[in-house]
Amino acid sequence: MGSSSPSSSSSNYCYYFYRLPLLLALVLSFAGNCNGGKTSSFVRKVEKAIDMPLDSDVFRVPPGYNAPQQVHITQGSLNGGAMTISWVTQDERGSSKVLYGTSEHNLEFSAEGRVTNYTYYNYTSGFIHHCTLRRLKHNVKYYYEVGIDHSPRRFWFITPPQVGPDVPYTFGLIGDLGQSYDSNSTLTHYENNPIKGQTVLFVGDLSYADNYPNHDNERWDTWGRFVERSTAYQPWIWTAGNHELDFAPEIGETKPFKPYRHRYHVPYKASGSTSPFWYSIRRASAHIIVLASYSAYGKYTPQYKWLEAELPKVNRTETPWLIVLLHSPWYNSYNYHYMEGESMRVMFESWFVKYKVDVVFAGHVHAYERSERISNIAYNIVNGECMPTPDQSAPVYITIGDGGNLEGLATNMTEPQPSYSAYREASFGHATFDIKNRTHAYYSWHRNQDGYAVEADSMWFYNRFCHAIDESAKYYS
Ligand SMILES: *[C@@H]1O[C@H](CO)[C@@H](O)[C@H](O)[C@H]1NC(C)=O
Ligand SMILES: *[C@@H]1O[C@H](CO)[C@@H](O)[C@H](O)[C@H]1NC(C)=O
Ligand SMILES: *[C@@H]1O[C@H](CO)[C@@H](O)[C@H](O)[C@H]1NC(C)=O
Ligand SMILES: *[C@@H]1O[C@H](CO)[C@@H](O)[C@H](O)[C@H]1NC(C)=O
Ligand SMILES: *[C@@H]1O[C@H](CO)[C@@H](O)[C@H](O)[C@H]1NC(C)=O
Ligand SMILES: *[C@@H]1O[C@H](CO)[C@@H](O)[C@H](O)[C@H]1NC(C)=O
Ligand SMILES: [Fe+2]
């Protein structure tokens, strides 16, 4: 649905210029049309998503005294020349050193990390280690070992190619994962998808530990062990969601994001940010901006000022793909979290249009939705122009909060489907964003009830800076 082959781009190109009046007429009719895109007829069996019990295989503690667990890695610098390795030890502090190298048999380098720990109500965390490996070669497989003093465990990762406009790279998209049987199925589908994701862009809401009594932080630990099979081998780029807040004054926990901040580090300083909740990285041909739905973003706030300075710095000649991650969607036609993203949209949407963001990925709503390219920036209180309109400089908005956490699916949609909504479906799944070169990226969404290769929704993205051709079949059919 909504996909058009790359080879049709040249004919679309001609059409665009020679049939402009007809195009305008179609666009105008689109704006006034109440019938939107597609609401999938796929009906998923609605059953309660149940968390995997504590004795599940995926939560097993690795054997050995003080064995490192919950190993996860993330980009450690602006351009991908560093990787931050994190893990937890439970029995004693242990070594924070990482041994690494490009040969499995000779871990010739070492780096010293740091350790932290925290208490939360009556929970005491293990020792949380973070160690950044720097000056890594590009596009190389590195082996690394943690827990070197007692029970060493070895993993590997592949560094990204040097940043450049035509560097192909495949991102996975996962949101609102949690630790239910459905979460496990989503992760398994991501791992087995024939389109092989190299890095996960995670749009927030990790463990859902806060749904347990006293925000039982053991569920932060079980989540870390559950996802280790992916997070130890490829970087996950983190976005903070509302389930990371863990703000619970009723039990004396008044510092927002305490467990998340201790456990998940991000390279925010490298992009001039003053807070780990908003930052940017560059990877391959993409510039990725992570925003914080749960930190202040009004005018003059640190996040506002950072984004205002960040957008002009994006060099589309080097990184043509401009991707934004945030938790609470700006465009959402489900009756869940309805309009929660609206105040941030009002603050930042005109910048996204001005700087031609290619795509915005959000989570929060536990379902899937993809928008047309639309913007809603003309309204000035008195002019009445308060409807989203087609806008080829605007991003596509994708809600991918369908990881499968215990809160279950969002199934109740606003009717009729708004015209800006291209495709929506209440199913669990994940997506991939497969960048081919500076002009083309292939996007697809995968349900976790289908075979691994099945694509339930897909679209060719044409880059907004290098090749800003209308991708939507709608205008031409
Ligand atoms: C961290 O661990 C050390 C050593 O066990 C302990 O003395 C300290 O109280 C812990 N800190 C917190 C915040 O739990
Ligand atoms: C924390 O407190 C709860 C009840 O408030 C109790 O059930 C639980 O066992 C306690 N956990 C620890 C580690 O003391
Ligand atoms: C989770 O999925 C993996 C396959 O990817 C499977 O081996 C494991 O048994 C599953 N665990 C549970 C508790 O469903
Ligand atoms: C953007 O990158 C290109 C290619 O590296 C470079 O030539 C150009 O000076 C950069 N533009 C800015 C504004 O830094
Ligand atoms: C769907 O949401 C609307 C608006 O909140 C509500 O009025 C309606 O009762 C809901 N429908 C169902 C089936 O829950
Ligand atoms: C970019 O990738 C698309 C899709 O694979 C392909 O059709 C196109 O020819 C490529 N462009 C260049 C310049 O290689
Ligand atoms: Fe959320």
Coordinates of C-alpha atoms and ligand atoms in Angstrom, one line a residue:
M1 CA 0.0 0.0 0.0
G2 CA 1.3 3.4 -0.9
S3 CA 4.4 2.1 -2.5
S4 CA 5.7 3.1 -5.8
S5 CA 8.7 1.6 -7.5
P6 CA 11.8 3.7 -7.8
S7 CA 11.8 3.3 -11.6
S8 CA 8.5 5.3 -11.8
S9 CA 10.3 8.3 -10.2
S10 CA 11.4 9.7 -13.5
S11 CA 7.9 9.6 -15.0
N12 CA 6.5 11.2 -11.8
Y13 CA 9.1 13.8 -12.2
C14 CA 7.9 14.8 -15.7
Y15 CA 4.3 14.6 -14.6
Y16 CA 5.1 17.0 -11.8
F17 CA 6.4 19.7 -14.1
Y18 CA 4.2 19.3 -17.1
R19 CA 0.8 18.7 -15.4
L20 CA 1.1 21.2 -12.6
P21 CA -2.4 22.7 -12.9
L22 CA -3.9 19.2 -12.7
L23 CA -1.7 18.4 -9.8
L24 CA -2.9 21.5 -8.0
A25 CA -6.5 20.6 -8.6
L26 CA -5.8 17.1 -7.2
V27 CA -4.0 18.5 -4.2
L28 CA -6.9 20.9 -3.5
S29 CA -9.4 18.1 -3.7
F30 CA -7.2 16.1 -1.3
A31 CA -7.3 18.9 1.2
G32 CA -11.0 19.1 1.3
N33 CA -11.5 15.3 1.2
C34 CA -12.8 13.7 4.4
N35 CA -12.0 10.2 3.2
G36 CA -8.5 9.4 4.2
G37 CA -6.1 6.7 3.4
K38 CA -6.3 3.1 4.3
T39 CA -7.5 1.6 7.6
S40 CA -6.2 -1.9 7.3
S41 CA -8.9 -4.6 7.2
F42 CA -6.4 -7.0 9.0
V43 CA -8.0 -7.9 12.3
R44 CA -5.6 -9.1 14.8
K45 CA -6.9 -11.4 17.5
V46 CA -7.2 -9.1 20.4
E47 CA -5.9 -10.7 23.5
K48 CA -4.2 -9.3 26.5
A49 CA -0.5 -8.9 26.2
I50 CA 1.0 -10.7 29.1
D51 CA 4.5 -10.2 30.6
M52 CA 6.8 -13.1 30.5
P53 CA 7.2 -14.6 34.0
L54 CA 10.5 -14.0 35.9
D55 CA 11.7 -17.5 35.3
S56 CA 11.4 -17.2 31.5
D57 CA 14.4 -18.3 29.4
V58 CA 14.9 -14.7 28.1
F59 CA 15.5 -13.4 31.6
R60 CA 18.1 -16.0 32.6
V61 CA 21.1 -14.6 34.5
P62 CA 24.3 -15.6 32.7
P63 CA 26.3 -18.2 34.7
G64 CA 29.4 -17.4 36.6
Y65 CA 30.4 -15.3 39.6
N66 CA 29.7 -11.6 38.9
A67 CA 29.0 -12.4 35.3
P68 CA 28.2 -9.2 33.3
Q69 CA 24.5 -9.1 32.2
Q70 CA 22.2 -6.7 30.4
V71 CA 25.0 -5.9 27.9
H72 CA 24.0 -3.1 25.5
I73 CA 25.8 -0.8 23.2
T74 CA 25.0 2.6 21.6
Q75 CA 26.8 5.1 19.4
G76 CA 29.4 6.9 21.5
S77 CA 30.2 10.0 19.4
L78 CA 28.7 12.3 16.9
N79 CA 30.0 10.5 13.7
G80 CA 30.1 6.9 14.9
G81 CA 33.8 6.5 15.5
A82 CA 33.1 5.5 19.1
M83 CA 30.8 2.9 20.8
T84 CA 29.6 3.0 24.4
I85 CA 29.4 -0.5 26.0
S86 CA 27.2 -0.9 29.1
W87 CA 26.6 -3.8 31.4
V88 CA 25.6 -4.7 35.0
T89 CA 27.4 -6.8 37.6
Q90 CA 25.5 -8.0 40.6
D91 CA 27.9 -9.7 43.1
E92 CA 30.5 -7.1 43.4
R93 CA 31.7 -4.0 41.6
G94 CA 34.1 -5.8 39.4
S95 CA 36.2 -4.5 36.5
S96 CA 34.9 -1.7 34.3
K97 CA 37.5 -2.5 31.6
V98 CA 36.6 -3.6 28.1
L99 CA 39.1 -5.6 26.0
Y100 CA 38.5 -5.3 22.3
G101 CA 40.1 -5.8 18.9
T102 CA 39.4 -6.6 15.3
S103 CA 40.6 -10.2 15.6
E104 CA 38.7 -12.7 17.6
H105 CA 41.9 -14.2 18.9
N106 CA 43.7 -11.0 19.9
L107 CA 41.8 -8.4 21.9
E108 CA 44.7 -6.0 21.6
F109 CA 43.1 -2.9 23.0
S110 CA 41.5 -2.0 26.3
A111 CA 39.5 0.9 27.6
E112 CA 38.5 1.7 31.2
G113 CA 34.9 2.5 32.0
R114 CA 33.1 3.9 34.9
V115 CA 30.6 2.4 37.3
T116 CA 27.4 3.8 38.9
N117 CA 24.6 2.5 41.1
Y118 CA 21.4 3.8 42.5
T119 CA 18.6 3.0 44.9
Y120 CA 14.9 3.3 44.1
Y121 CA 12.4 3.0 46.9
N122 CA 13.6 -0.3 48.5
Y123 CA 15.5 -1.6 45.4
T124 CA 19.2 -1.4 45.1
S125 CA 20.7 -1.6 41.6
G126 CA 23.6 -3.7 40.6
F127 CA 26.9 -2.1 39.5
I128 CA 26.2 -0.4 36.2
H129 CA 29.2 0.0 34.0
H130 CA 29.6 2.3 31.0
C131 CA 32.8 2.3 28.9
T132 CA 33.3 4.2 25.6
L133 CA 35.6 2.7 23.0
R134 CA 37.0 5.6 20.9
R135 CA 38.9 6.1 17.6
L136 CA 37.4 2.9 16.1
K137 CA 38.0 2.2 12.4
H138 CA 34.9 2.5 10.2
N139 CA 33.0 -0.5 8.8
V140 CA 34.9 -3.1 10.7
K141 CA 33.9 -5.9 13.0
Y142 CA 35.2 -5.6 16.5
Y143 CA 35.1 -8.3 19.2
Y144 CA 34.8 -7.1 22.8
E145 CA 34.9 -8.7 26.2
V146 CA 33.5 -7.5 29.5
G147 CA 33.6 -9.0 33.0
I148 CA 37.3 -9.7 32.4
D149 CA 38.2 -10.3 36.1
H150 CA 35.8 -13.1 36.9
S151 CA 33.4 -14.4 34.3
P152 CA 34.3 -12.9 30.9
R153 CA 31.7 -12.7 28.2
R154 CA 32.5 -11.9 24.6
F155 CA 30.4 -10.2 22.0
W156 CA 31.0 -8.3 18.7
F157 CA 29.7 -5.3 16.7
I158 CA 30.3 -3.7 13.3
T159 CA 31.2 -0.1 13.2
P160 CA 29.3 2.1 10.7
P161 CA 30.9 3.3 7.5
Q162 CA 32.3 6.8 7.4
V163 CA 29.6 9.4 7.1
G164 CA 28.8 10.2 3.5
P165 CA 25.9 11.0 1.3
D166 CA 25.5 7.7 -0.6
V167 CA 26.4 5.3 2.2
P168 CA 23.7 2.6 2.3
Y169 CA 22.5 1.8 5.8
T170 CA 19.5 0.0 7.3
F171 CA 17.9 1.1 10.5
G172 CA 15.3 -0.9 12.5
L173 CA 12.5 0.9 14.1
I174 CA 11.0 -0.4 17.4
G175 CA 9.0 1.4 20.0
D176 CA 7.1 0.8 23.3
L177 CA 8.6 -2.7 23.6
G178 CA 8.1 -3.9 27.1
Q179 CA 8.7 -7.5 28.0
S180 CA 5.5 -9.5 27.1
Y181 CA 5.3 -12.5 24.9
D182 CA 4.4 -10.1 22.1
S183 CA 7.6 -8.1 22.9
N184 CA 9.6 -11.3 22.4
S185 CA 7.8 -12.0 19.1
T186 CA 8.5 -8.4 17.9
L187 CA 12.2 -8.7 18.7
T188 CA 12.3 -12.2 17.0
H189 CA 10.7 -10.8 13.9
Y190 CA 13.2 -7.9 13.8
E191 CA 16.1 -10.4 14.1
N192 CA 14.7 -12.7 11.4
N193 CA 13.5 -10.0 8.9
P194 CA 15.4 -10.6 5.7
I195 CA 15.9 -6.9 5.5
K196 CA 18.7 -6.9 8.1
G197 CA 18.7 -3.9 10.4
Q198 CA 22.1 -2.7 11.4
T199 CA 21.1 -0.2 14.2
V200 CA 17.9 0.1 16.1
L201 CA 16.2 3.5 16.4
F202 CA 14.2 3.1 19.5
V203 CA 11.4 5.6 20.0
G204 CA 10.9 5.3 23.8
D205 CA 9.2 3.2 26.5
L206 CA 11.6 0.4 27.2
S207 CA 10.9 -1.9 30.2
Y208 CA 7.5 -0.8 31.6
A209 CA 8.8 -1.5 35.0
D210 CA 6.7 1.3 36.3
N211 CA 3.6 -0.8 35.8
Y212 CA 4.7 -3.0 38.7
P213 CA 4.2 -2.2 42.4
N214 CA 6.7 0.5 43.5
H215 CA 8.0 0.6 39.9
D216 CA 9.8 -2.7 40.7
N217 CA 13.2 -2.1 39.2
E218 CA 13.8 -5.8 38.9
R219 CA 11.8 -5.4 35.7
W220 CA 14.5 -3.0 34.4
D221 CA 17.0 -5.8 35.0
T222 CA 14.8 -8.4 33.3
W223 CA 14.3 -6.1 30.3
G224 CA 18.0 -5.6 30.0
R225 CA 18.6 -9.3 29.9
F226 CA 15.7 -9.9 27.5
V227 CA 17.0 -7.5 24.8
E228 CA 20.7 -8.3 25.3
R229 CA 20.6 -10.8 22.4
S230 CA 20.2 -7.7 20.1
T231 CA 21.6 -4.8 22.1
A232 CA 24.9 -6.4 22.8
Y233 CA 25.6 -6.8 19.0
Q234 CA 24.1 -3.7 17.4
P235 CA 23.6 -0.2 18.8
W236 CA 20.2 0.9 19.9
I237 CA 19.7 4.7 19.7
W238 CA 17.6 5.6 22.7
T239 CA 14.7 8.1 23.0
A240 CA 13.1 8.7 26.4
G241 CA 9.4 7.9 26.7
N242 CA 6.9 8.5 29.5
H243 CA 7.6 5.0 31.0
E244 CA 11.2 6.2 31.6
L245 CA 10.0 9.0 34.0
D246 CA 9.7 6.8 37.1
F247 CA 8.5 9.9 38.9
A248 CA 6.8 8.6 42.1
P249 CA 6.6 11.1 44.9
E250 CA 4.3 8.8 46.8
I251 CA 7.2 6.5 47.4
G252 CA 9.8 9.3 47.7
E253 CA 11.1 9.0 44.2
T254 CA 11.1 12.6 43.0
K255 CA 14.0 12.6 40.5
P256 CA 12.5 12.0 37.0
F257 CA 14.3 9.4 34.8
K258 CA 16.5 8.0 37.6
P259 CA 16.7 4.4 36.5
Y260 CA 16.9 5.3 32.8
R261 CA 19.7 7.9 33.3
H262 CA 21.8 5.4 35.2
R263 CA 21.3 2.5 32.8
Y264 CA 21.2 4.1 29.3
H265 CA 23.8 6.5 28.3
V266 CA 23.7 8.5 25.1
P267 CA 26.4 10.7 23.5
Y268 CA 24.5 14.0 24.1
K269 CA 27.5 16.2 24.7
A270 CA 28.9 15.4 21.3
S271 CA 26.0 17.3 19.7
G272 CA 26.3 20.3 22.1
S273 CA 23.3 19.2 24.1
T274 CA 23.2 19.8 27.9
S275 CA 20.8 16.9 28.6
P276 CA 20.7 13.2 27.7
F277 CA 17.0 13.5 26.6
W278 CA 17.7 15.4 23.4
Y279 CA 20.7 15.0 21.2
S280 CA 21.8 14.1 17.7
I281 CA 24.1 11.6 15.9
R282 CA 25.3 11.2 12.4
R283 CA 25.4 7.6 11.1
A284 CA 26.2 6.6 7.5
S285 CA 24.1 9.0 5.3
A286 CA 21.6 10.0 8.1
H287 CA 21.5 12.8 10.6
I288 CA 19.3 11.7 13.5
I289 CA 17.8 14.1 15.9
V290 CA 16.3 12.7 19.1
L291 CA 13.8 14.9 20.9
A292 CA 12.3 14.8 24.4
S293 CA 8.5 14.8 24.7
Y294 CA 8.8 14.9 28.5
S295 CA 11.3 17.7 28.9
A296 CA 10.5 21.4 28.5
Y297 CA 10.4 22.5 24.8
G298 CA 8.7 25.9 25.1
K299 CA 10.4 29.0 23.8
Y300 CA 13.7 29.8 25.5
T301 CA 14.0 26.4 27.1
P302 CA 17.3 24.4 26.8
Q303 CA 15.8 21.9 24.4
Y304 CA 14.2 24.7 22.2
K305 CA 17.5 26.6 22.0
W306 CA 19.4 23.4 21.2
L307 CA 17.1 22.4 18.4
E308 CA 17.1 26.0 17.0
A309 CA 20.9 25.8 16.8
E310 CA 21.0 22.2 15.7
L311 CA 18.8 22.3 12.5
P312 CA 21.0 24.9 10.6
K313 CA 24.0 22.7 11.4
V314 CA 22.6 19.7 9.5
N315 CA 24.7 19.3 6.4
R316 CA 22.5 17.6 3.8
T317 CA 25.4 17.4 1.4
E318 CA 27.1 15.0 3.8
T319 CA 24.0 13.5 5.5
P320 CA 21.0 13.9 3.1
W321 CA 18.6 11.9 5.3
L322 CA 17.2 13.9 8.2
I323 CA 15.4 11.7 10.7
V324 CA 13.7 12.8 13.9
L325 CA 12.8 10.5 16.8
L326 CA 10.4 11.4 19.6
H327 CA 8.0 9.6 21.8
S328 CA 4.6 11.3 21.7
P329 CA 3.3 11.5 18.0
W330 CA 2.2 14.9 16.6
Y331 CA -0.2 13.2 14.1
N332 CA -2.2 10.4 15.6
S333 CA -5.7 9.4 14.6
Y334 CA -6.3 6.8 17.4
N335 CA -8.4 7.6 20.4
Y336 CA -5.4 7.1 22.6
H337 CA -3.1 9.8 23.8
Y338 CA -5.1 12.0 21.4
M339 CA -3.5 15.4 20.9
E340 CA -0.8 14.8 23.5
G341 CA 1.9 15.7 21.0
E342 CA 0.1 18.9 19.9
S343 CA 2.0 21.4 22.0
M344 CA 5.3 20.2 20.8
R345 CA 4.0 20.2 17.2
V346 CA 3.0 23.9 17.6
M347 CA 6.5 24.7 18.8
F348 CA 8.6 22.9 16.2
E349 CA 6.6 21.9 13.1
S350 CA 7.4 25.0 11.1
W351 CA 11.1 24.2 11.6
F352 CA 10.7 20.7 10.3
V353 CA 9.1 22.0 7.1
K354 CA 11.7 24.7 6.7
Y355 CA 14.6 22.2 7.1
K356 CA 12.8 19.5 5.1
V357 CA 12.9 16.7 7.6
D358 CA 12.4 13.4 5.8
V359 CA 10.6 11.4 8.4
V360 CA 9.6 11.6 12.0
F361 CA 9.2 8.3 14.0
A362 CA 7.2 8.3 17.2
G363 CA 5.9 5.7 19.6
H364 CA 3.5 6.1 22.6
V365 CA 0.3 4.9 20.8
H366 CA 0.4 1.1 20.8
A367 CA -0.5 0.7 17.1
Y368 CA 0.8 1.6 13.7
E369 CA 0.1 4.6 11.5
R370 CA 1.8 6.4 8.6
S371 CA 0.8 9.9 7.4
E372 CA 0.9 11.6 4.1
R373 CA 3.4 14.5 3.8
I374 CA 1.4 17.2 5.4
S375 CA 1.9 20.3 7.6
N376 CA -0.4 22.4 9.8
I377 CA 1.6 25.6 10.2
A378 CA -0.6 28.2 8.6
Y379 CA -2.9 28.8 11.6
N380 CA -2.4 32.0 13.4
I381 CA -5.5 31.9 15.8
V382 CA -7.6 34.3 13.7
N383 CA -7.3 33.0 10.1
G384 CA -9.2 29.8 10.6
E385 CA -6.5 27.8 8.6
C386 CA -6.3 25.0 11.1
M387 CA -6.4 21.9 9.0
P388 CA -3.3 19.9 7.9
T389 CA -2.6 20.4 4.2
P390 CA -0.4 18.5 1.7
D391 CA 3.1 19.8 1.9
Q392 CA 6.0 18.3 0.0
S393 CA 8.5 19.9 2.3
A394 CA 7.0 18.2 5.3
P395 CA 8.1 14.9 6.9
V396 CA 6.1 11.7 6.8
Y397 CA 5.0 10.9 10.4
I398 CA 5.1 7.3 11.4
T399 CA 3.8 6.0 14.7
I400 CA 5.6 2.7 15.5
G401 CA 4.6 2.3 19.2
D402 CA 3.6 -1.3 18.4
G403 CA 6.4 -3.2 20.1
G404 CA 3.9 -5.3 22.2
N405 CA 4.1 -4.2 25.8
L406 CA 1.7 -5.4 28.5
E407 CA -0.7 -2.5 28.1
G408 CA -2.0 -4.1 24.9
L409 CA -3.0 -2.7 21.6
A410 CA -4.7 0.6 20.8
T411 CA -7.7 -0.4 18.6
N412 CA -10.1 2.5 18.9
M413 CA -9.6 4.9 16.0
T414 CA -11.1 8.3 15.2
E415 CA -13.7 8.1 12.4
P416 CA -13.6 8.9 9.6
Q417 CA -9.9 8.4 9.0
P418 CA -8.5 11.9 8.5
S419 CA -7.2 12.7 5.1
Y420 CA -3.6 13.1 6.3
S421 CA -3.5 9.5 7.6
A422 CA -2.2 7.2 4.8
Y423 CA -2.3 3.8 6.6
R424 CA -3.3 2.7 10.0
E425 CA -3.6 -0.7 11.7
A426 CA -3.9 -2.0 15.2
S427 CA -1.2 -4.7 15.2
F428 CA 2.1 -5.3 16.9
G429 CA 5.3 -5.1 14.8
H430 CA 8.5 -3.3 13.8
A431 CA 9.7 -1.4 10.8
T432 CA 12.9 -1.0 8.7
F433 CA 14.2 2.1 7.0
D434 CA 16.6 0.9 4.3
I435 CA 18.7 3.8 2.9
K436 CA 20.0 2.9 -0.6
N437 CA 21.7 6.2 -1.5
R438 CA 21.1 9.9 -1.3
T439 CA 17.8 9.9 -3.1
H440 CA 16.1 6.6 -2.2
A441 CA 15.2 4.7 1.0
Y442 CA 12.9 1.7 1.2
Y443 CA 10.6 1.7 4.2
S444 CA 8.6 -1.3 5.3
W445 CA 6.5 -2.3 8.3
H446 CA 6.2 -5.9 9.5
R447 CA 3.5 -7.4 11.7
N448 CA 4.7 -9.9 14.3
Q449 CA 1.9 -12.3 13.4
D450 CA 3.1 -12.8 9.8
G451 CA 6.0 -14.7 8.3
Y452 CA 9.3 -12.9 8.8
A453 CA 9.5 -11.6 5.2
V454 CA 6.0 -10.3 5.0
E455 CA 5.6 -6.5 4.6
A456 CA 2.3 -5.2 5.7
D457 CA 3.0 -1.6 4.6
S458 CA 5.8 -0.1 2.6
M459 CA 6.8 3.0 0.8
W460 CA 9.8 4.3 -1.2
F461 CA 11.0 7.5 0.4
Y462 CA 12.5 10.1 -1.9
N463 CA 14.9 12.4 -0.1
R464 CA 13.5 15.9 0.6
F465 CA 16.8 17.6 0.0
C466 CA 18.2 15.8 -3.0
H467 CA 15.2 14.3 -4.8
A468 CA 12.0 16.0 -3.4
I469 CA 9.5 14.2 -5.7
D470 CA 6.1 13.3 -4.5
E471 CA 6.1 9.6 -3.4
S472 CA 2.4 9.2 -3.0
A473 CA 0.6 7.3 -5.6
K474 CA -2.5 9.1 -4.6
Y475 CA -2.0 12.2 -6.6
Y476 CA -1.4 10.4 -9.8
S477 CA -3.9 7.6 -9.9
Ligands
LIG1 C1 26.7 1.9 45.5 O1 27.5 0.8 45.9 C2 28.3 1.1 47.0 C3 29.2 -0.2 47.3 O2 28.4 -1.3 47.5 C4 27.5 1.4 48.3 O3 28.4 1.7 49.4 C5 26.7 2.6 47.9 O4 25.8 2.9 49.0 C6 25.8 2.4 46.7 N1 25.2 3.6 46.3 C7 23.8 3.6 46.1 C8 23.3 4.9 45.7 O5 23.2 2.6 46.3
LIG2 C1 9.9 -3.7 48.8 O1 8.7 -3.5 49.3 C2 7.6 -4.3 48.9 C3 6.4 -3.8 49.6 O2 6.3 -2.5 49.8 C4 7.9 -5.7 49.2 O3 6.9 -6.5 48.7 C5 9.3 -6.1 48.6 O4 9.6 -7.4 49.0 C6 10.4 -5.2 49.1 N1 11.6 -5.5 48.3 C7 12.7 -5.5 48.9 C8 13.9 -5.8 48.0 O5 12.9 -5.3 50.1
LIG3 C1 11.5 -15.7 23.1 O1 11.8 -15.9 21.7 C2 12.9 -16.8 21.5 C3 13.1 -16.9 20.0 O2 13.5 -15.7 19.4 C4 12.6 -18.1 22.0 O3 13.8 -18.9 21.9 C5 12.2 -18.0 23.5 O4 11.9 -19.3 23.9 C6 11.1 -17.1 23.7 N1 10.8 -16.9 25.1 C7 9.6 -16.8 25.6 C8 9.4 -16.7 27.0 O5 8.6 -16.8 24.9
LIG4 C1 28.8 20.6 4.0 O1 29.6 19.5 3.6 C2 30.3 19.7 2.4 C3 30.9 18.4 2.0 O2 31.7 17.9 3.1 C4 31.2 20.8 2.5 O3 31.9 21.1 1.3 C5 30.5 22.1 3.0 O4 31.4 23.1 3.3 C6 29.6 21.8 4.2 N1 28.8 22.9 4.5 C7 28.8 23.6 5.6 C8 27.9 24.8 5.7 O5 29.6 23.3 6.5
LIG5 C1 -13.6 5.0 21.4 O1 -13.2 6.3 21.8 C2 -14.2 7.2 21.9 C3 -13.6 8.6 22.2 O2 -12.8 8.5 23.4 C4 -15.3 6.8 22.9 O3 -16.3 7.7 22.9 C5 -15.8 5.4 22.5 O4 -16.7 4.9 23.5 C6 -14.6 4.4 22.3 N1 -15.1 3.2 21.8 C7 -14.9 2.0 22.3 C8 -15.4 0.8 21.6 O5 -14.2 1.9 23.3
LIG6 C1 19.5 5.0 -5.8 O1 18.8 3.9 -5.4 C2 17.7 3.6 -6.2 C3 17.0 2.4 -5.5 O2 17.8 1.3 -5.3 C4 18.1 3.3 -7.6 O3 17.0 3.0 -8.4 C5 18.9 4.5 -8.1 O4 19.4 4.2 -9.4 C6 20.0 4.9 -7.2 N1 20.6 6.1 -7.7 C7 21.9 6.1 -8.0 C8 22.4 7.5 -8.5 O5 22.6 5.2 -8.0
FE7 FE 4.4 6.0 26.0

